[in-house]
Backbone as JSON, one array per atom type, in Angstrom:
{
  "sequence": "MNIFVGSLPFSLNEADLRESFEAYGPVDSVKIITDKITGRSKGFGFVEMPNEEEGQKAIDELNGATVQGRTIVVNKSEPRPGGERKSFGGNSRPGGFNRDGRSGGDRGGYNRGGNDRGGDYNRGGRY",
  "N": [[0.92, -1.17, -0.04], [0.58, 2.16, -0.94], [1.28, 5.13, 0.76], [0.35, 8.45, 1.4], [1.92, 11.2, 2.95], [1.42, 14.18, 4.47], [2.02, 17.7, 5.3], [4.38, 17.57, 6.81], [6.92, 18.26, 9.22], [9.61, 20.35, 8.29], [12.13, 19.58, 9.23], [12.08, 16.91, 9.57], [13.42, 13.65, 9.0], [13.91, 10.91, 6.61], [14.47, 8.59, 8.13], [13.23, 8.98, 10.6], [10.52, 9.2, 9.89], [10.16, 6.66, 8.77], [10.45, 5.16, 11.12], [8.19, 5.94, 12.57], [6.13, 4.74, 11.19], [6.89, 2.07, 11.17], [6.0, 1.11, 13.6], [3.56, 0.1, 13.05], [3.75, -2.0, 11.35], [5.85, -3.84, 8.77], [7.94, -1.8, 6.69], [8.4, -1.09, 3.3], [9.57, 1.0, 1.81], [10.52, 4.55, 2.13], [10.07, 7.9, 1.24], [10.82, 11.26, 1.29], [9.81, 14.03, -0.31], [11.88, 16.35, -1.98], [13.0, 19.61, -2.76], [14.38, 20.18, -6.03], [16.45, 22.0, -6.42], [17.27, 23.27, -4.03], [17.37, 21.22, -2.28], [15.87, 20.94, 0.05], [13.24, 19.74, 2.18], [9.94, 19.37, 0.87], [7.87, 19.05, 2.55], [6.23, 16.9, 2.36], [5.61, 13.31, 1.71], [6.13, 9.84, 0.87], [5.08, 6.61, 1.98], [5.73, 3.2, 1.66], [4.03, 0.35, 2.32], [3.91, -3.21, 2.81], [1.68, -4.74, 3.6], [-1.78, -4.43, 3.39], [-3.73, -4.2, 5.49], [-2.21, -3.44, 7.75], [-1.15, -1.07, 6.76], [-3.51, 0.34, 6.46], [-4.22, 0.62, 9.11], [-2.18, 2.18, 10.17], [-2.66, 4.53, 8.68], [-5.21, 5.31, 9.72], [-4.5, 5.72, 12.45], [-2.34, 7.49, 12.54], [-3.1, 9.81, 10.97], [-3.79, 12.98, 11.39], [-2.19, 13.19, 13.69], [0.23, 14.64, 15.83], [3.4, 15.63, 14.96], [6.53, 16.77, 15.89], [5.32, 19.19, 16.54], [3.66, 19.73, 14.55], [0.53, 19.09, 12.8], [0.0, 16.23, 11.12], [-0.99, 14.95, 7.89], [-2.31, 11.94, 6.68], [-2.91, 9.61, 4.39], [-4.28, 7.19, 1.91], [-2.42, 6.83, -0.88], [-3.28, 7.96, -4.09], [-3.12, 7.08, -7.53], [-1.91, 9.56, -9.97], [-4.36, 11.27, -11.93], [-4.8, 10.28, -15.26], [-2.31, 8.95, -15.6], [1.22, 8.64, -15.48], [3.51, 11.37, -14.4], [4.38, 13.97, -16.58], [7.3, 15.03, -18.01], [8.6, 18.19, -18.82], [11.0, 19.27, -19.43], [12.11, 21.39, -17.82], [12.33, 24.87, -17.98], [11.94, 25.31, -20.66], [10.45, 26.44, -23.7], [8.11, 25.5, -26.07], [8.64, 25.88, -29.59], [6.84, 25.88, -31.84], [4.85, 27.28, -34.5], [4.83, 30.32, -36.26], [2.44, 32.82, -37.2], [3.0, 33.35, -39.88], [3.92, 31.0, -40.87], [6.61, 30.26, -40.33], [8.97, 28.5, -38.36], [8.86, 28.67, -34.81], [10.97, 28.23, -33.24], [13.46, 29.05, -30.87], [12.49, 31.47, -30.2], [14.2, 33.48, -30.36], [16.15, 36.47, -31.27], [17.85, 38.89, -33.28], [19.98, 41.0, -31.88], [18.45, 41.83, -29.78], [18.44, 41.58, -27.17], [17.88, 40.9, -23.56], [15.4, 38.52, -22.74], [15.73, 36.38, -24.7], [13.51, 36.81, -26.37], [13.14, 38.26, -28.57], [12.48, 39.22, -31.98], [12.67, 38.34, -35.45], [15.56, 39.65, -37.11], [15.28, 40.94, -39.48], [12.73, 42.01, -39.4], [12.68, 44.16, -37.84], [12.76, 43.55, -35.1], [10.26, 42.74, -34.2], [7.9, 40.25, -33.28]],
  "CA": [[-0.11, -0.05, -0.02], [1.35, 3.42, -0.99], [0.61, 6.11, 1.66], [0.83, 9.8, 1.26], [2.04, 11.77, 4.31], [1.69, 15.64, 4.17], [2.26, 18.6, 6.48], [5.58, 17.11, 7.59], [7.93, 19.23, 9.56], [10.73, 20.41, 7.25], [13.31, 18.99, 9.7], [11.84, 15.52, 9.76], [14.14, 12.97, 7.95], [13.22, 9.58, 6.22], [14.57, 7.52, 9.12], [12.18, 9.27, 11.58], [9.27, 8.84, 9.22], [10.14, 5.17, 8.76], [10.26, 4.66, 12.54], [6.67, 6.18, 12.94], [5.24, 3.78, 10.52], [7.19, 0.66, 11.56], [5.21, 0.63, 14.74], [2.36, -0.68, 12.63], [4.22, -3.16, 10.49], [7.04, -3.67, 7.98], [7.87, -0.65, 5.71], [9.29, -1.25, 2.2], [10.25, 2.33, 1.41], [10.06, 5.94, 2.59], [10.59, 8.97, 0.41], [10.38, 12.57, 1.52], [10.07, 14.82, -1.5], [12.75, 17.47, -1.72], [13.23, 20.52, -3.82], [15.49, 19.76, -6.81], [17.46, 22.98, -6.44], [17.78, 23.52, -2.71], [17.56, 19.94, -1.48], [15.02, 21.1, 1.26], [12.01, 19.04, 2.2], [8.78, 20.14, 0.45], [6.81, 18.9, 3.6], [5.32, 15.78, 2.18], [6.32, 12.29, 1.22], [5.35, 8.63, 0.57], [5.54, 5.42, 2.68], [5.14, 2.02, 1.08], [3.88, -0.79, 3.3], [3.41, -4.41, 1.99], [0.4, -5.28, 4.07], [-2.86, -3.51, 3.23], [-4.42, -4.09, 6.76], [-1.22, -2.68, 8.59], [-1.05, 0.23, 6.1], [-4.75, 1.07, 6.86], [-4.16, 0.9, 10.59], [-1.14, 3.33, 10.25], [-3.38, 5.68, 8.25], [-6.19, 5.57, 10.77], [-3.99, 6.16, 13.79], [-1.41, 8.55, 12.35], [-3.83, 10.89, 10.33], [-4.15, 14.02, 12.44], [-1.28, 13.09, 14.88], [1.24, 15.71, 15.96], [4.78, 15.4, 14.85], [7.37, 17.93, 16.07], [4.5, 20.41, 16.62], [2.76, 19.92, 13.32], [-0.42, 18.06, 12.6], [0.3, 15.58, 9.79], [-2.05, 14.42, 7.11], [-1.96, 10.7, 6.24], [-4.05, 8.91, 3.57], [-3.93, 6.29, 0.93], [-2.04, 7.62, -2.05], [-3.98, 7.48, -5.37], [-2.33, 7.51, -8.69], [-2.34, 10.77, -10.67], [-5.21, 11.12, -13.08], [-4.12, 10.34, -16.58], [-1.15, 8.2, -15.53], [2.46, 9.22, -14.93], [3.77, 12.77, -14.6], [5.09, 14.17, -17.72], [8.35, 16.04, -17.83], [8.67, 19.17, -19.92], [12.41, 19.66, -19.57], [12.38, 22.72, -17.16], [11.62, 26.13, -18.3], [12.0, 25.41, -22.02], [9.18, 26.8, -24.28], [8.06, 24.94, -27.4], [8.65, 26.94, -30.51], [5.65, 25.93, -32.58], [4.85, 27.96, -35.75], [4.25, 31.65, -36.19], [1.3, 33.01, -38.15], [3.41, 33.39, -41.25], [4.39, 29.65, -41.14], [8.0, 30.02, -39.98], [9.16, 27.91, -37.07], [9.09, 29.58, -33.75], [12.36, 28.0, -32.68], [13.71, 29.45, -29.46], [11.97, 32.81, -30.2], [15.25, 34.51, -30.13], [16.2, 37.48, -32.4], [19.06, 39.53, -33.49], [20.27, 42.31, -31.21], [17.15, 42.26, -29.03], [18.8, 41.45, -25.7], [16.87, 40.45, -22.78], [15.2, 37.09, -22.37], [15.54, 35.65, -26.01], [12.09, 36.93, -26.79], [13.13, 39.14, -29.76], [11.92, 38.76, -33.25], [13.58, 38.16, -36.6], [16.22, 40.96, -37.22], [14.78, 41.55, -40.67], [11.5, 42.57, -39.21], [12.8, 45.28, -36.81], [12.61, 43.09, -33.68], [8.93, 42.31, -33.94], [7.67, 38.83, -33.33]],
  "C": [[0.89, 1.22, 0.0], [0.6, 4.4, -0.15], [1.24, 7.44, 1.54], [0.84, 10.42, 2.68], [2.44, 13.27, 4.02], [1.71, 16.41, 5.45], [3.34, 18.24, 7.43], [6.27, 18.36, 8.06], [9.15, 19.17, 8.67], [11.97, 19.75, 7.84], [13.23, 17.52, 9.89], [12.61, 14.79, 8.58], [13.48, 11.59, 7.7], [13.36, 8.49, 7.32], [13.5, 7.83, 10.3], [10.85, 8.9, 11.08], [9.1, 7.3, 9.24], [9.86, 4.6, 10.16], [8.8, 4.86, 12.98], [5.85, 5.1, 12.32], [5.67, 2.34, 10.83], [6.55, 0.15, 12.78], [3.96, -0.08, 14.31], [2.63, -1.77, 11.63], [5.43, -2.84, 9.69], [6.8, -2.45, 6.91], [8.94, -1.07, 4.63], [10.09, -0.12, 1.8], [9.67, 3.49, 2.07], [10.82, 6.92, 1.8], [9.97, 10.16, 0.79], [10.78, 13.36, 0.24], [10.84, 16.07, -1.17], [12.72, 18.29, -3.06], [14.44, 20.22, -4.65], [16.7, 20.73, -6.62], [18.15, 23.01, -5.14], [18.05, 22.25, -1.88], [16.64, 19.97, -0.24], [13.74, 20.23, 1.06], [10.85, 19.96, 1.72], [7.65, 19.85, 1.47], [5.91, 17.76, 3.33], [6.16, 14.57, 1.65], [5.45, 11.07, 1.09], [5.96, 7.45, 1.4], [4.89, 4.15, 1.93], [5.2, 0.85, 2.13], [3.27, -1.97, 2.55], [2.04, -4.93, 2.35], [-0.69, -4.24, 4.12], [-3.45, -3.15, 4.65], [-3.54, -3.2, 7.69], [-1.12, -1.33, 8.09], [-2.35, 1.07, 6.5], [-4.69, 1.48, 8.28], [-3.21, 2.09, 10.9], [-1.85, 4.57, 9.83], [-4.3, 6.14, 9.27], [-5.63, 6.2, 11.96], [-3.0, 7.41, 13.55], [-1.97, 9.85, 11.69], [-4.22, 11.78, 11.46], [-3.21, 13.99, 13.72], [-0.34, 14.27, 14.73], [2.6, 15.25, 15.95], [5.7, 16.65, 14.9], [6.6, 19.26, 15.9], [3.66, 20.64, 15.42], [1.73, 18.77, 13.19], [-0.4, 17.5, 11.23], [-1.01, 15.03, 9.2], [-1.57, 13.06, 6.48], [-3.12, 10.03, 5.55], [-3.46, 8.1, 2.47], [-3.55, 7.19, -0.24], [-2.69, 6.99, -3.3], [-3.07, 7.94, -6.47], [-2.92, 8.8, -9.35], [-3.3, 10.39, -11.8], [-4.49, 11.2, -14.34], [-2.65, 9.67, -16.55], [0.07, 8.91, -14.96], [2.65, 10.65, -15.28], [4.59, 13.0, -15.76], [6.22, 15.27, -17.46], [8.55, 16.93, -19.08], [10.05, 19.77, -19.99], [12.66, 21.11, -18.98], [11.65, 23.8, -17.61], [11.65, 26.27, -19.89], [10.56, 25.7, -22.63], [9.17, 26.27, -25.65], [8.0, 26.11, -28.43], [7.33, 27.02, -31.37], [5.84, 26.63, -33.98], [4.24, 29.37, -35.61], [3.13, 31.7, -37.27], [1.69, 32.94, -39.65], [3.98, 32.03, -41.67], [5.78, 29.29, -40.81], [7.97, 29.38, -38.63], [9.46, 28.89, -36.04], [10.51, 29.4, -33.07], [12.43, 28.44, -31.2], [13.12, 30.94, -29.28], [12.95, 33.92, -30.04], [15.35, 35.5, -31.31], [17.58, 37.94, -32.42], [19.06, 40.82, -32.9], [19.1, 42.8, -30.46], [17.48, 42.35, -27.52], [17.7, 40.89, -24.87], [16.64, 38.95, -22.65], [14.99, 36.19, -23.67], [14.14, 35.72, -26.5], [12.06, 37.87, -28.0], [12.62, 38.49, -30.99], [13.02, 38.56, -34.2], [14.23, 39.58, -36.9], [15.8, 41.61, -38.5], [13.44, 42.28, -40.48], [11.44, 43.65, -38.12], [12.45, 44.79, -35.45], [11.24, 42.74, -33.35], [8.75, 40.82, -34.01], [6.19, 38.52, -33.39]]
}
């Protein structure tokens, strides 16, 4: 059973979270979600327990419990609608096509400066 755990204290580590759930049965895995850039906890995570009954008991007893001064939320994790999360490669923007049929590319321009949002240099910087 995959279990969502939210409103976690940012100082809580995976070993502490595992220990809380092991009181109800074996735990296969624990993952606290972290920010990719800073590495800091986002305040939620997932616990995988092999036994459905033990997992449900953990949910029933830990939902609303106080951990390091915070009331945590614990419930059964449901898959995202539409399947897996799609990766869009960060802040990239698809080029597409402009009204005149030319490829949008990176939307860059010649001698426009700024955020690569200039137009074609033959069109006076308009896009």
